[in-house]
CSV table of C-alpha atoms in Angstrom, one decimal:
chain,number,residue,atom,x,y,z
A,1,GLY,CA,21.0,-12.6,28.0
A,2,GLN,CA,24.7,-13.4,28.6
A,3,GLN,CA,26.6,-12.5,25.3
A,4,VAL,CA,30.6,-13.6,24.9
A,5,MET,CA,31.2,-11.4,21.3
A,6,GLN,CA,34.2,-11.8,19.6
A,7,ILE,CA,35.8,-9.5,16.6
A,8,PRO,CA,36.7,-9.7,13.9
A,9,GLN,CA,34.6,-12.9,12.6
A,10,TYR,CA,37.4,-13.6,10.3
A,11,GLN,CA,41.2,-11.9,9.8
A,12,HIS,CA,43.2,-12.9,6.8
A,13,VAL,CA,46.9,-12.3,7.3
A,14,GLN,CA,50.3,-12.2,5.2
A,15,GLU,CA,52.3,-14.3,7.1
A,16,GLY,CA,54.6,-12.8,9.5
A,17,GLU,CA,51.9,-10.2,9.9
A,18,ASP,CA,50.4,-9.7,13.5
A,19,PHE,CA,46.7,-10.8,14.5
A,20,THR,CA,44.9,-9.8,17.4
A,21,THR,CA,40.9,-11.0,18.5
A,22,TYR,CA,39.0,-9.3,20.5
A,23,CYS,CA,36.6,-10.7,23.3
A,24,ASN,CA,33.8,-8.9,24.7
A,25,SER,CA,31.1,-10.1,27.4
A,26,SER,CA,27.8,-8.3,28.2
A,27,THR,CA,28.8,-9.0,32.4
A,28,THR,CA,31.8,-9.2,34.1
A,29,LEU,CA,33.5,-13.4,34.1
A,30,SER,CA,35.2,-14.1,37.2
A,31,ASN,CA,38.0,-16.0,34.5
A,32,ILE,CA,38.3,-16.5,30.7
A,33,GLN,CA,40.0,-18.9,28.5
A,34,TRP,CA,41.3,-19.2,25.3
A,35,TYR,CA,41.1,-22.7,23.3
A,36,LYS,CA,42.2,-22.8,19.4
A,37,GLN,CA,40.4,-25.7,16.8
A,38,ARG,CA,42.4,-26.2,13.5
A,39,PRO,CA,40.1,-27.1,10.9
A,40,GLY,CA,38.4,-30.2,11.0
A,41,GLY,CA,39.8,-30.6,15.1
A,42,HIS,CA,38.6,-30.1,18.5
A,43,PRO,CA,38.9,-27.1,20.9
A,44,VAL,CA,42.4,-26.9,22.2
A,45,PHE,CA,43.0,-25.8,25.8
A,46,LEU,CA,45.3,-22.8,25.2
A,47,ILE,CA,45.3,-20.6,28.7
A,48,GLN,CA,43.3,-19.2,31.4
A,49,LEU,CA,43.1,-16.1,32.6
A,50,VAL,CA,41.5,-15.1,36.5
A,51,LYS,CA,43.0,-11.3,37.4
A,52,SER,CA,41.9,-8.1,36.3
A,53,GLY,CA,44.6,-6.4,34.0
A,54,GLU,CA,46.3,-9.9,34.0
A,55,VAL,CA,48.8,-10.7,31.0
A,56,LYS,CA,50.6,-14.1,29.7
A,57,LYS,CA,52.6,-15.3,27.3
A,58,GLN,CA,53.1,-18.0,25.3
A,59,LYS,CA,56.1,-18.0,23.1
A,60,ARG,CA,54.2,-15.5,20.0
A,61,LEU,CA,50.9,-15.4,21.9
A,62,THR,CA,50.0,-12.7,24.4
A,63,PHE,CA,46.7,-12.6,26.4
A,64,GLN,CA,45.0,-9.8,28.3
A,65,PHE,CA,42.0,-10.0,30.6
A,66,GLY,CA,40.8,-6.4,31.2
A,67,GLU,CA,40.8,-4.3,34.3
A,68,ALA,CA,37.2,-4.4,34.2
A,69,LYS,CA,37.3,-8.2,33.4
A,70,LYS,CA,34.2,-8.0,30.7
A,71,ASN,CA,36.8,-7.7,27.3
A,72,SER,CA,40.1,-10.3,26.9
A,73,SER,CA,42.4,-9.8,23.6
A,74,LEU,CA,44.6,-12.2,22.2
A,75,HIS,CA,47.5,-11.2,20.3
A,76,ILE,CA,49.6,-13.3,18.0
A,77,THR,CA,53.2,-12.0,16.9
A,78,ALA,CA,54.5,-12.5,13.4
A,79,THR,CA,52.2,-14.9,12.2
A,80,GLN,CA,52.8,-18.8,11.0
A,81,THR,CA,51.1,-21.0,9.0
A,82,THR,CA,50.7,-23.2,11.5
A,83,ASP,CA,48.6,-20.1,13.4
A,84,VAL,CA,46.0,-21.3,11.4
A,85,GLY,CA,42.6,-22.2,12.8
A,86,THR,CA,40.0,-20.5,15.1
A,87,TYR,CA,40.3,-19.0,18.2
A,88,PHE,CA,37.4,-19.1,21.3
A,89,CYS,CA,37.3,-17.0,24.1
A,90,ALA,CA,35.1,-18.6,27.1
A,91,GLY,CA,34.4,-17.4,30.5
A,92,THR,CA,32.5,-18.1,33.6
A,93,ASN,CA,30.0,-15.3,34.9
A,94,THR,CA,29.5,-14.4,38.7
A,95,GLY,CA,26.8,-16.7,38.9
A,96,ASN,CA,28.9,-19.5,37.5
A,97,GLN,CA,27.6,-20.1,33.8
A,98,PHE,CA,30.2,-20.6,31.0
A,99,TYR,CA,30.0,-19.7,27.6
A,100,PHE,CA,31.8,-20.1,24.6
A,101,GLY,CA,32.4,-16.7,22.7
A,102,THR,CA,31.4,-16.5,18.7
A,103,GLY,CA,35.5,-17.2,17.8
A,104,THR,CA,37.1,-15.6,15.0
A,105,SER,CA,38.9,-17.8,12.1
A,106,LEU,CA,42.3,-17.4,11.4
A,107,THR,CA,43.6,-17.5,7.8
A,108,VAL,CA,47.4,-17.4,7.4
A,109,ILE,CA,48.9,-16.8,4.0
A,110,PRO,CA,52.0,-18.2,3.2
B,1,SER,CA,47.6,-36.5,29.5
B,2,ALA,CA,45.2,-37.7,29.3
B,3,VAL,CA,43.3,-39.9,26.5
B,4,ILE,CA,40.0,-38.5,25.9
B,5,SER,CA,37.7,-40.9,23.3
B,6,GLN,CA,34.6,-40.7,21.4
B,7,LYS,CA,32.7,-43.4,19.8
B,8,PRO,CA,31.4,-43.0,17.0
B,9,SER,CA,33.1,-40.5,15.3
B,10,ARG,CA,31.0,-40.0,12.5
B,11,ASP,CA,27.5,-41.5,11.6
B,12,ILE,CA,24.7,-41.2,9.1
B,13,CYS,CA,21.4,-41.9,10.8
B,14,GLN,CA,17.5,-41.8,9.4
B,15,ARG,CA,15.3,-39.4,10.9
B,16,GLY,CA,13.2,-40.7,13.8
B,17,THR,CA,15.7,-42.9,15.3
B,18,SER,CA,18.4,-42.4,18.4
B,19,LEU,CA,21.9,-42.6,18.2
B,20,THR,CA,24.4,-42.5,22.1
B,21,ILE,CA,27.3,-41.4,21.8
B,22,GLN,CA,30.2,-42.3,24.0
B,23,CYS,CA,32.3,-40.3,25.6
B,24,GLN,CA,35.8,-42.5,27.6
B,25,VAL,CA,38.7,-40.7,29.8
B,26,ASP,CA,41.5,-42.9,30.7
B,27,SER,CA,41.9,-41.0,33.9
B,28,GLN,CA,38.6,-39.9,36.5
B,29,VAL,CA,37.8,-36.3,36.2
B,30,THR,CA,35.6,-34.3,37.8
B,31,MET,CA,33.4,-32.4,35.7
B,32,MET,CA,32.3,-33.6,31.8
B,33,PHE,CA,30.0,-31.8,29.7
B,34,TRP,CA,28.3,-32.2,26.1
B,35,TYR,CA,28.8,-29.7,23.4
B,36,ARG,CA,27.1,-29.1,20.0
B,37,GLN,CA,28.6,-27.4,17.6
B,38,GLN,CA,27.5,-26.7,13.6
B,39,PRO,CA,29.9,-26.3,11.0
B,40,GLY,CA,31.8,-22.4,11.1
B,41,GLN,CA,29.9,-22.1,14.4
B,42,SER,CA,30.6,-21.4,18.1
B,43,LEU,CA,30.2,-24.4,20.6
B,44,THR,CA,26.8,-24.3,22.3
B,45,LEU,CA,26.7,-26.5,26.4
B,46,ILE,CA,23.6,-29.0,26.4
B,47,ALA,CA,24.3,-30.3,29.7
B,48,THR,CA,26.9,-31.0,32.6
B,49,ALA,CA,27.3,-34.6,33.1
B,50,ASN,CA,26.8,-35.1,37.0
B,51,GLN,CA,28.5,-38.7,38.1
B,52,GLY,CA,25.4,-40.5,40.3
B,53,SER,CA,22.5,-38.0,39.6
B,54,GLU,CA,20.3,-36.6,36.4
B,55,ALA,CA,22.4,-34.2,34.1
B,56,THR,CA,22.1,-30.6,34.2
B,57,TYR,CA,20.8,-29.2,31.3
B,58,GLU,CA,21.1,-25.7,29.7
B,59,SER,CA,18.2,-24.0,28.7
B,60,GLY,CA,17.1,-25.1,25.2
B,61,PHE,CA,17.8,-28.9,26.1
B,62,VAL,CA,15.9,-31.3,27.8
B,63,ILE,CA,16.0,-34.8,29.0
B,64,ASP,CA,14.0,-36.4,26.7
B,65,LYS,CA,15.4,-35.4,23.8
B,66,PHE,CA,19.1,-35.6,25.2
B,67,PRO,CA,19.2,-38.4,27.7
B,68,ILE,CA,23.0,-38.5,29.6
B,69,SER,CA,24.2,-41.2,31.6
B,70,ARG,CA,27.5,-40.6,33.8
B,71,PRO,CA,28.2,-44.0,35.4
B,72,ASN,CA,31.0,-43.3,36.7
B,73,LEU,CA,34.2,-41.0,36.7
B,74,THR,CA,35.5,-41.8,33.6
B,75,PHE,CA,32.5,-42.4,31.0
B,76,SER,CA,29.5,-40.2,30.0
B,77,THR,CA,27.1,-41.3,27.2
B,78,LEU,CA,25.0,-38.4,25.3
B,79,THR,CA,21.9,-39.9,23.6
B,80,VAL,CA,20.6,-37.9,20.2
B,81,SER,CA,16.6,-39.7,20.5
B,82,ASN,CA,13.8,-38.8,17.7
B,83,MET,CA,16.4,-37.2,15.4
B,84,SER,CA,15.7,-35.1,12.6
B,85,PRO,CA,17.7,-33.1,10.0
B,86,GLU,CA,17.9,-30.1,12.4
B,87,ASP,CA,20.0,-32.6,15.2
B,88,SER,CA,22.7,-32.5,12.3
B,89,SER,CA,26.1,-31.5,13.7
B,90,ILE,CA,28.9,-32.0,16.1
B,91,TYR,CA,28.8,-33.3,19.2
B,92,LEU,CA,31.8,-33.0,21.8
B,93,CYS,CA,32.8,-34.0,25.3
B,94,SER,CA,35.0,-32.2,27.7
B,95,VAL,CA,35.9,-32.8,31.1
B,96,GLU,CA,37.8,-31.0,33.5
B,97,PHE,CA,40.3,-32.4,35.8
B,98,PRO,CA,40.9,-32.6,39.6
B,99,GLY,CA,42.2,-29.5,41.3
B,100,ILE,CA,42.6,-27.6,37.1
B,101,TYR,CA,39.0,-25.6,37.4
B,102,TYR,CA,37.8,-24.2,34.3
B,103,GLU,CA,39.8,-25.6,31.8
B,104,GLN,CA,38.3,-28.1,29.8
B,105,TYR,CA,39.6,-30.5,27.7
B,106,PHE,CA,37.6,-32.1,24.7
B,107,GLY,CA,37.1,-35.6,22.9
B,108,PRO,CA,37.8,-35.3,19.3
B,109,GLY,CA,33.8,-35.4,18.9
B,110,THR,CA,31.3,-36.9,16.9
B,111,ARG,CA,29.6,-35.8,13.3
B,112,LEU,CA,26.4,-36.6,12.8
B,113,THR,CA,24.0,-36.7,10.3
B,114,VAL,CA,20.3,-36.7,9.8
B,115,THR,CA,18.9,-37.5,6.4
């Protein structure tokens, strides 16, 4: 069945280091979204990508959608303690089914 | 930006009872969804709440266990019926706004503990 896996599951970084989470789908996605969930909070929408090879930036965050539309990445430059949380990708496949990824939990050590 | 609220924010219930969770948005939305999230886990879609018709349930979820209502474009309820400890989880509603496809905005969640 459809799976959207993220790696790594957990990541600890020193403040100021970069961080990347990777999202991989077993099937082609028509779009992908990224969400951030702070500890004890609810998921917050960050961005949506729809085009093959698309790259979008939000300040220190860079989002990329793979050429085959089966994978995506989120890269954070120079992490800050405010970046702490779990980052989820989520996507819709060509059958219009929607799946959340498994998530990557980021801890930033001051 | 719109405000999405859920009631109750948390509850502790006895097994065999039912709990109804409300989701209210302060503006009209096209889609409303209900999710379940175990602590430290990802989100699992329970169903899409359709306005004026029966909800669309995902595999593994049935109407008898999770009846859903959506009487208008700003409100939905999810009932967790005949609860067992396995139903302990966080339940989240999310919405899509008109013209903004696939971007979901979440309510604060309801933390349910079944004893």
